Amino acid sequence: MANRQREPVSYRPFRTQPLLADGLLAVNRPDGSLLARTSEALFSMADQFGARADRQAEREGALAGEQAALAGAPSAGFEPGTDPASVQLTGGKQLTGTQAQKAAQAKAYLMSKHGWSNAAASGMVGQISQESAFNTNAVNAGDGNDGSDSIGMGQWNGRRARALRAFAAQQGKPVNDFETQLDFIVHELGTTEKGVGNRLKAARTVEEATAAAIGYERPKGWTPDNPQGGHGWANRLAAARSVYGFPVAGGTATAVAAPADGDKTASTTPEAGAGTPDKFTIGGGTFRPTGADTIYGRAYDEAGAKTYLQMVDNEMRSTTDQVFQKYKDDPVKLQQAFTDLKGQLAKDHIFPQIRADFEVGYDRLANAYMGQARDNLARKVQAQDRADFIDRTSQLETDQQRRLASFDAGSEEAANAVAADQAAIDDHYDDAVRRGVLDADDAEKAKIVSRRNSALAYYDKQAQALDADGVASMKKEMTTDFADGGIAGLDGDGWATLSAHLDRTERAKRSQAVRQEKDFQKRGDAMALRLQQGLEIDPAELSKLMLDTSTTPGGKAIMQETFAKISAARSINDMSLQDATAHVAGLRKQYGQDATAGQARTLAFAEKMLAEKRKAITTDSVSYAEKQGIVPATPNLTDASTPEDMTAIVSQRAQSAEDAAKELGVAPRYLKAGEALAVSKAIKANPEQGAAMAGAIVAGAGEAAPLVLSEFGKDAPMIAEAGAIIAANGSQRAAEDVIAGYGKDAGGKQLKGLKPDAAQASFRGVIGSALAAQPEDALQIGRAAAAIARKRIADEQLDPTSDEAIAVHDQAVQEAAGAVYDRGVQYGGFTDTGGGWFSRGAKVWVPNDIRADRFDDLIDAVTDDDLATLAVKPKGGIGVAGRFGTGRVKQGMAATLQGARPVAVNGGFAFALGDPAGDDPQWIMGSDGKPFVLDLLALRDRLAPRVPGAFR
């Protein structure tokens, strides 16, 4: 309209007319009824304003009534009592009611906000429960050693109490705030109590967590080494277990004493005894209707009463649910608790205007809970009946099976006892039907199964007492009885099971009989074999074997066979190998082609024993002779710790080996089984002592040294090779280098020598065909030369492919063959023989007593007179004569030798007119009919003056 300002302005505008209500302009009306109409309008407005005032009064009254009801609403709390069944056997008190709720709240807070484990949170909750029962306002006056009060859930005092207050102030929270005090615990465990915090984090179980957390409180009796000694330990652990999830059994709690140090206080937790009654705490309930008969008053009373009744209903539902949770399967106690709660609510907090509504609502709610409790009780009783039934069933069936396990099949009294037990089991199932635990058909099925199991065990015990034939007869008779009318306790399935079981039992017993015979036979064989091992038969063992004859299938025949084997074993054991062989041949002839099975086994036993005796004698005659008492026992070579010990042991061993060989009629064997390998390992572990030990072996063996060394060849080649050098009076350094050459370098790798082709070329160039007829010697010298060369090439840091390395290998071959070098002159080893202007001649192996390059001079210096001094003389040959060599003349002995090729052999040199390694060597024969052997060393006194410097 024109008289309204559309937009606000910052100044007051000038107006020429007053601002009036819409449609009420200051104008004169032509009908003159303005006053009447105005009056009517005013009366109408008054009525409207009166109705509006009434509604306003009603609203205000209702609101005020609701607020008053809320302010004066009742509150109900329930603290469940305890009884002896609600505390632990260990003496700890279970958390229940409000305390249990706070414990759960504390645990959930520590786990959700601070990420604690269930065990850690539960362990700390157990401490708070004991210290303050979760009362954040708990005060224990003058409790600290400094006289300060202990406060809060953790009962902090002294500096820790001051720290709590400062912490709360920093957080802007009151000091008695529940979560703030929990946060302070976490704060201390990460700072001033960090050691406890670390142990708590590491805890894997609630017990470990409780033991760690009690260190935060440190009550009297607590020590780091014995946290369980802290006062109230049982309560703390019980509370921790309760909130952790463990069930809590009965017991008695103990009071809590003073703390161990000034920083801690005693708990305010009350002592638990035999139990406490339930406690209802009813508060508030101050609202009452005014009774005023006004719109405001009536609205106030109606809204307040309705709101109050709703609040009563809320408290009633909450508290009755708590009561129900405690007594949900105990209708009697639940009814009593509901009656007590109803009475306390109605006494001072239910006014007449709402009593009827309260009564109806409470009874309806209580009756619903009572119905659930009665149903729960019925289910509990039914479950207990079923549990009792199962337990009793298990006990009866176990007793029956135990009786059957010890059942004597031949005792009538034992059979009656089994029957009585089965009757008790049947009665038990019938009683279960009467009590409604089982249906009749289920009980009948259970009895059938029980009888079947008992019958199977009953008949099995009888079968176990029989042999295989007896079981077969038992089954045949029972099969007839079952077909004629059945067998008590066995239905069709039971008989099928028993029949199959009897078949298995028969087969098992037959197999067992065979095993018994074999085992009995093995016992006899083992007894006879003791004789082979140099042991006597134990008379008590033989007597027991004879006693077992009657209880073993075929025992008598086996015993006779055992005596025959013992007789054969004694003979084979006591006889020489030759006589034992003849004895076994006699047994073979005695038993003939028609030998019984027992005789055939006896002959096979004797032949096996003879073969084992032959093997033992030929492979380890010393050990065999020692076991048989033929020679005294000698120490093992590995027992030697010094070369002197080794010499003594080998000397004794050589004598024993030769005595054993003579007694047993075999070639001597000097080493025991495994000794060569054991010595090899010992020398590889201590190579510095290897050459000395090899020399000691040679010294101890004496004349038998070559044979002793040959036994080392396969398992301990370095001993055989180094020993051969020493036995030949060769280079000590070469012997040492052989041992070292089998070792490894500082990096653990095998030492490097010449490549195989180069080494073979070097070897053949040095020895030629000197060892063509002695391949074993050639192989040993070649291995020894390779080992020596590896050591020296490594020492001199030579390239294995260089000429210098080949020269080293050439000399190593000479020294491996026994050569020694004195001031640059070679004695022994390989040298040329028979050479001339146009030929180098052949290679010959000479001893190191002879200078290698003077060997031919010595041969040429030998005369017939020299040879005439020998016991065995060579036969003269036929030479050529005449201008054209057409004549034939008889040659002297010396000339005959000088015209042949010398070949190194044991004891000196043989002489061949042909190829020594060929099919027709044409050996010059001696006066004894054998190839002649010249020992140059035997002619040393005669030859040395003629060939100065030829001998070493």
Short mmCIF file of C-alpha atoms in Angstrom, two decimals, residues 505-744:
data_model
loop_
_atom_site.label_atom_id
_atom_site.label_comp_id
_atom_site.label_asym_id
_atom_site.label_seq_id
_atom_site.Cartn_x
_atom_site.Cartn_y
_atom_site.Cartn_z
CA THR A 505 41.28 -112.63 14.54
CA GLU A 506 41.86 -116.09 13.06
CA ARG A 507 44.07 -114.65 10.31
CA ALA A 508 45.93 -112.49 12.81
CA LYS A 509 46.57 -115.45 15.10
CA ARG A 510 47.87 -117.54 12.24
CA SER A 511 50.18 -114.70 11.23
CA GLN A 512 51.16 -114.28 14.85
CA ALA A 513 52.02 -117.98 15.10
CA VAL A 514 54.28 -117.66 12.07
CA ARG A 515 55.92 -114.58 13.59
CA GLN A 516 56.36 -116.39 16.89
CA GLU A 517 58.10 -119.27 15.15
CA LYS A 518 60.37 -116.86 13.27
CA ASP A 519 61.11 -114.83 16.38
CA PHE A 520 61.84 -118.00 18.36
CA GLN A 521 64.11 -119.17 15.57
CA LYS A 522 65.89 -115.79 15.52
CA ARG A 523 66.49 -116.08 19.26
CA GLY A 524 68.14 -119.43 18.72
CA ASP A 525 70.20 -118.14 15.80
CA ALA A 526 71.32 -115.10 17.78
CA MET A 527 72.45 -117.40 20.57
CA ALA A 528 74.52 -119.46 18.15
CA LEU A 529 75.97 -116.32 16.54
CA ARG A 530 77.35 -115.22 19.89
CA LEU A 531 79.92 -117.96 19.48
CA GLN A 532 81.09 -116.43 16.20
CA GLN A 533 81.58 -113.10 17.99
CA GLY A 534 83.84 -114.75 20.54
CA LEU A 535 81.17 -114.72 23.25
CA GLU A 536 79.78 -117.60 25.25
CA ILE A 537 76.11 -118.50 25.41
CA ASP A 538 74.31 -117.25 28.52
CA PRO A 539 72.99 -120.35 30.37
CA ALA A 540 70.04 -118.37 31.74
CA GLU A 541 69.09 -117.25 28.23
CA LEU A 542 69.34 -120.83 26.98
CA SER A 543 67.14 -122.03 29.85
CA LYS A 544 64.49 -119.41 29.08
CA LEU A 545 64.53 -120.43 25.43
CA MET A 546 63.92 -124.04 26.46
CA LEU A 547 61.05 -122.98 28.76
CA ASP A 548 59.41 -121.05 25.91
CA THR A 549 59.46 -124.18 23.74
CA SER A 550 56.11 -125.41 25.07
CA THR A 551 54.30 -122.11 24.42
CA THR A 552 55.67 -121.53 20.90
CA PRO A 553 54.13 -123.15 17.83
CA GLY A 554 56.67 -125.68 16.51
CA GLY A 555 58.89 -124.87 19.47
CA LYS A 556 60.28 -128.40 19.97
CA ALA A 557 61.53 -128.73 16.38
CA ILE A 558 62.99 -125.23 16.49
CA MET A 559 64.81 -126.03 19.73
CA GLN A 560 66.38 -129.14 18.18
CA GLU A 561 67.42 -127.04 15.19
CA THR A 562 68.92 -124.44 17.54
CA PHE A 563 71.06 -127.09 19.27
CA ALA A 564 72.32 -128.28 15.86
CA LYS A 565 73.25 -124.69 14.92
CA ILE A 566 75.01 -124.15 18.24
CA SER A 567 77.05 -127.33 17.67
CA ALA A 568 77.98 -126.21 14.15
CA ALA A 569 78.84 -122.71 15.39
CA ARG A 570 81.16 -124.06 18.08
CA SER A 571 82.98 -126.19 15.54
CA ILE A 572 83.33 -123.43 12.93
CA ASN A 573 84.39 -120.95 15.59
CA ASP A 574 87.06 -123.15 17.15
CA MET A 575 88.51 -124.58 13.95
CA SER A 576 90.95 -123.01 11.53
CA LEU A 577 89.50 -121.69 8.33
CA GLN A 578 90.66 -124.78 6.45
CA ASP A 579 89.21 -127.18 9.02
CA ALA A 580 85.99 -125.18 9.30
CA THR A 581 85.58 -125.40 5.53
CA ALA A 582 85.99 -129.17 5.73
CA HIS A 583 83.48 -129.38 8.59
CA VAL A 584 80.78 -127.55 6.62
CA ALA A 585 81.45 -129.80 3.63
CA GLY A 586 80.92 -132.79 5.96
CA LEU A 587 77.56 -131.40 7.09
CA ARG A 588 76.51 -130.95 3.48
CA LYS A 589 77.39 -134.58 2.77
CA GLN A 590 75.71 -135.79 6.00
CA TYR A 591 72.36 -134.10 5.31
CA GLY A 592 72.40 -135.11 1.64
CA GLN A 593 69.73 -134.41 -0.93
CA ASP A 594 66.83 -135.40 1.33
CA ALA A 595 67.55 -132.93 4.13
CA THR A 596 64.62 -131.75 6.23
CA ALA A 597 63.68 -128.07 6.33
CA GLY A 598 65.39 -127.76 9.70
CA GLN A 599 68.56 -129.46 8.45
CA ALA A 600 68.57 -127.24 5.36
CA ARG A 601 68.35 -124.15 7.59
CA THR A 602 71.13 -125.51 9.80
CA LEU A 603 73.38 -126.07 6.77
CA ALA A 604 72.58 -122.58 5.43
CA PHE A 605 73.40 -121.15 8.87
CA ALA A 606 76.74 -123.01 8.95
CA GLU A 607 77.64 -121.88 5.43
CA LYS A 608 76.78 -118.29 6.24
CA MET A 609 78.83 -118.41 9.42
CA LEU A 610 81.78 -119.89 7.51
CA ALA A 611 81.50 -117.15 4.86
CA GLU A 612 81.42 -114.47 7.54
CA LYS A 613 84.42 -116.04 9.25
CA ARG A 614 86.32 -116.10 5.96
CA LYS A 615 85.40 -112.45 5.30
CA ALA A 616 86.35 -111.37 8.80
CA ILE A 617 89.68 -113.18 8.62
CA THR A 618 90.63 -111.94 5.16
CA THR A 619 89.52 -108.34 5.63
CA ASP A 620 90.30 -107.72 9.30
CA SER A 621 92.20 -110.66 10.66
CA VAL A 622 93.59 -108.68 13.60
CA SER A 623 90.16 -107.75 14.98
CA TYR A 624 88.92 -111.30 14.45
CA ALA A 625 91.92 -112.78 16.22
CA GLU A 626 91.52 -110.33 19.09
CA LYS A 627 87.84 -111.28 19.56
CA GLN A 628 88.74 -114.95 19.51
CA GLY A 629 91.54 -114.44 22.01
CA ILE A 630 94.20 -115.58 19.57
CA VAL A 631 96.22 -112.38 20.00
CA PRO A 632 96.10 -109.66 22.64
CA ALA A 633 94.09 -106.54 21.88
CA THR A 634 96.07 -103.66 20.38
CA PRO A 635 95.22 -99.94 20.46
CA ASN A 636 93.80 -98.26 17.40
CA LEU A 637 96.21 -96.21 15.32
CA THR A 638 94.10 -93.12 15.98
CA ASP A 639 94.93 -93.44 19.68
CA ALA A 640 98.47 -92.25 18.90
CA SER A 641 99.00 -88.61 19.83
CA THR A 642 102.70 -88.45 18.96
CA PRO A 643 104.94 -90.12 16.36
CA GLU A 644 106.53 -92.14 19.19
CA ASP A 645 103.10 -93.48 20.16
CA MET A 646 102.40 -94.36 16.53
CA THR A 647 105.68 -96.28 16.19
CA ALA A 648 104.92 -98.32 19.30
CA ILE A 649 101.34 -99.10 18.26
CA VAL A 650 102.29 -100.09 14.70
CA SER A 651 105.14 -102.28 15.98
CA GLN A 652 102.74 -104.13 18.29
CA ARG A 653 100.16 -104.36 15.55
CA ALA A 654 102.62 -105.81 13.04
CA GLN A 655 103.50 -108.58 15.47
CA SER A 656 99.83 -109.32 16.21
CA ALA A 657 98.95 -109.35 12.51
CA GLU A 658 101.69 -111.81 11.69
CA ASP A 659 100.79 -114.05 14.66
CA ALA A 660 97.10 -113.99 13.66
CA ALA A 661 97.93 -114.78 10.03
CA LYS A 662 100.06 -117.74 11.09
CA GLU A 663 97.35 -119.09 13.43
CA LEU A 664 94.50 -118.56 10.97
CA GLY A 665 96.39 -119.69 7.89
CA VAL A 666 95.89 -116.50 5.88
CA ALA A 667 98.02 -113.64 4.57
CA PRO A 668 98.61 -110.95 7.21
CA ARG A 669 96.38 -107.85 7.34
CA TYR A 670 97.83 -105.07 9.48
CA LEU A 671 95.07 -102.50 9.67
CA LYS A 672 91.70 -102.88 11.33
CA ALA A 673 88.52 -102.01 9.45
CA GLY A 674 88.12 -98.25 9.07
CA GLU A 675 91.52 -97.38 10.51
CA ALA A 676 93.04 -96.11 7.26
CA LEU A 677 90.17 -93.67 6.72
CA ALA A 678 90.27 -92.53 10.34
CA VAL A 679 94.02 -91.86 10.15
CA SER A 680 93.49 -89.99 6.87
CA LYS A 681 90.94 -87.68 8.52
CA ALA A 682 93.25 -87.08 11.48
CA ILE A 683 96.19 -86.17 9.24
CA LYS A 684 94.04 -83.88 7.06
CA ALA A 685 93.02 -82.10 10.26
CA ASN A 686 96.69 -81.74 11.29
CA PRO A 687 98.81 -81.92 8.11
CA GLU A 688 101.91 -80.51 9.83
CA GLN A 689 102.26 -83.77 11.74
CA GLY A 690 101.38 -85.96 8.75
CA ALA A 691 104.86 -86.74 7.48
CA ALA A 692 106.10 -87.51 10.98
CA MET A 693 103.20 -89.92 11.51
CA ALA A 694 103.86 -91.57 8.15
CA GLY A 695 107.50 -92.01 9.11
CA ALA A 696 106.46 -93.44 12.46
CA ILE A 697 104.25 -95.98 10.70
CA VAL A 698 107.17 -97.03 8.51
CA ALA A 699 109.49 -97.27 11.51
CA GLY A 700 107.02 -99.33 13.50
CA ALA A 701 106.22 -101.66 10.64
CA GLY A 702 109.86 -102.52 10.00
CA GLU A 703 110.24 -105.05 7.21
CA ALA A 704 106.47 -105.14 6.82
CA ALA A 705 106.38 -101.42 5.90
CA PRO A 706 105.53 -101.97 2.19
CA LEU A 707 102.62 -104.22 3.10
CA VAL A 708 101.38 -101.85 5.81
CA LEU A 709 101.60 -98.87 3.48
CA SER A 710 99.77 -100.70 0.74
CA GLU A 711 96.76 -101.08 3.06
CA PHE A 712 96.58 -97.29 3.36
CA GLY A 713 96.49 -96.84 -0.40
CA LYS A 714 92.72 -96.65 -0.98
CA ASP A 715 91.45 -94.70 2.04
CA ALA A 716 94.62 -92.80 2.97
CA PRO A 717 96.78 -92.47 -0.15
CA MET A 718 98.82 -89.64 1.33
CA ILE A 719 100.04 -92.01 4.08
CA ALA A 720 100.95 -94.74 1.62
CA GLU A 721 102.77 -92.31 -0.67
CA ALA A 722 104.59 -90.33 2.02
CA GLY A 723 105.43 -93.55 3.84
CA ALA A 724 106.86 -95.10 0.67
CA ILE A 725 109.18 -92.13 0.23
CA ILE A 726 110.33 -92.39 3.84
CA ALA A 727 110.66 -96.19 3.62
CA ALA A 728 112.94 -95.69 0.62
CA ASN A 729 115.01 -93.23 2.67
CA GLY A 730 113.85 -90.50 0.32
CA SER A 731 113.41 -86.78 0.81
CA GLN A 732 111.74 -85.78 4.07
CA ARG A 733 110.58 -82.59 2.43
CA ALA A 734 108.97 -84.55 -0.37
CA ALA A 735 107.11 -86.70 2.15
CA GLU A 736 105.85 -83.56 3.89
CA ASP A 737 104.82 -82.01 0.59
CA VAL A 738 102.80 -85.11 -0.29
CA ILE A 739 100.71 -84.64 2.87
CA ALA A 740 100.32 -80.90 2.29
CA GLY A 741 99.48 -81.39 -1.38
CA TYR A 742 96.31 -83.25 -0.43
CA GLY A 743 95.19 -80.23 1.60
CA LYS A 744 93.50 -77.00 0.58
#
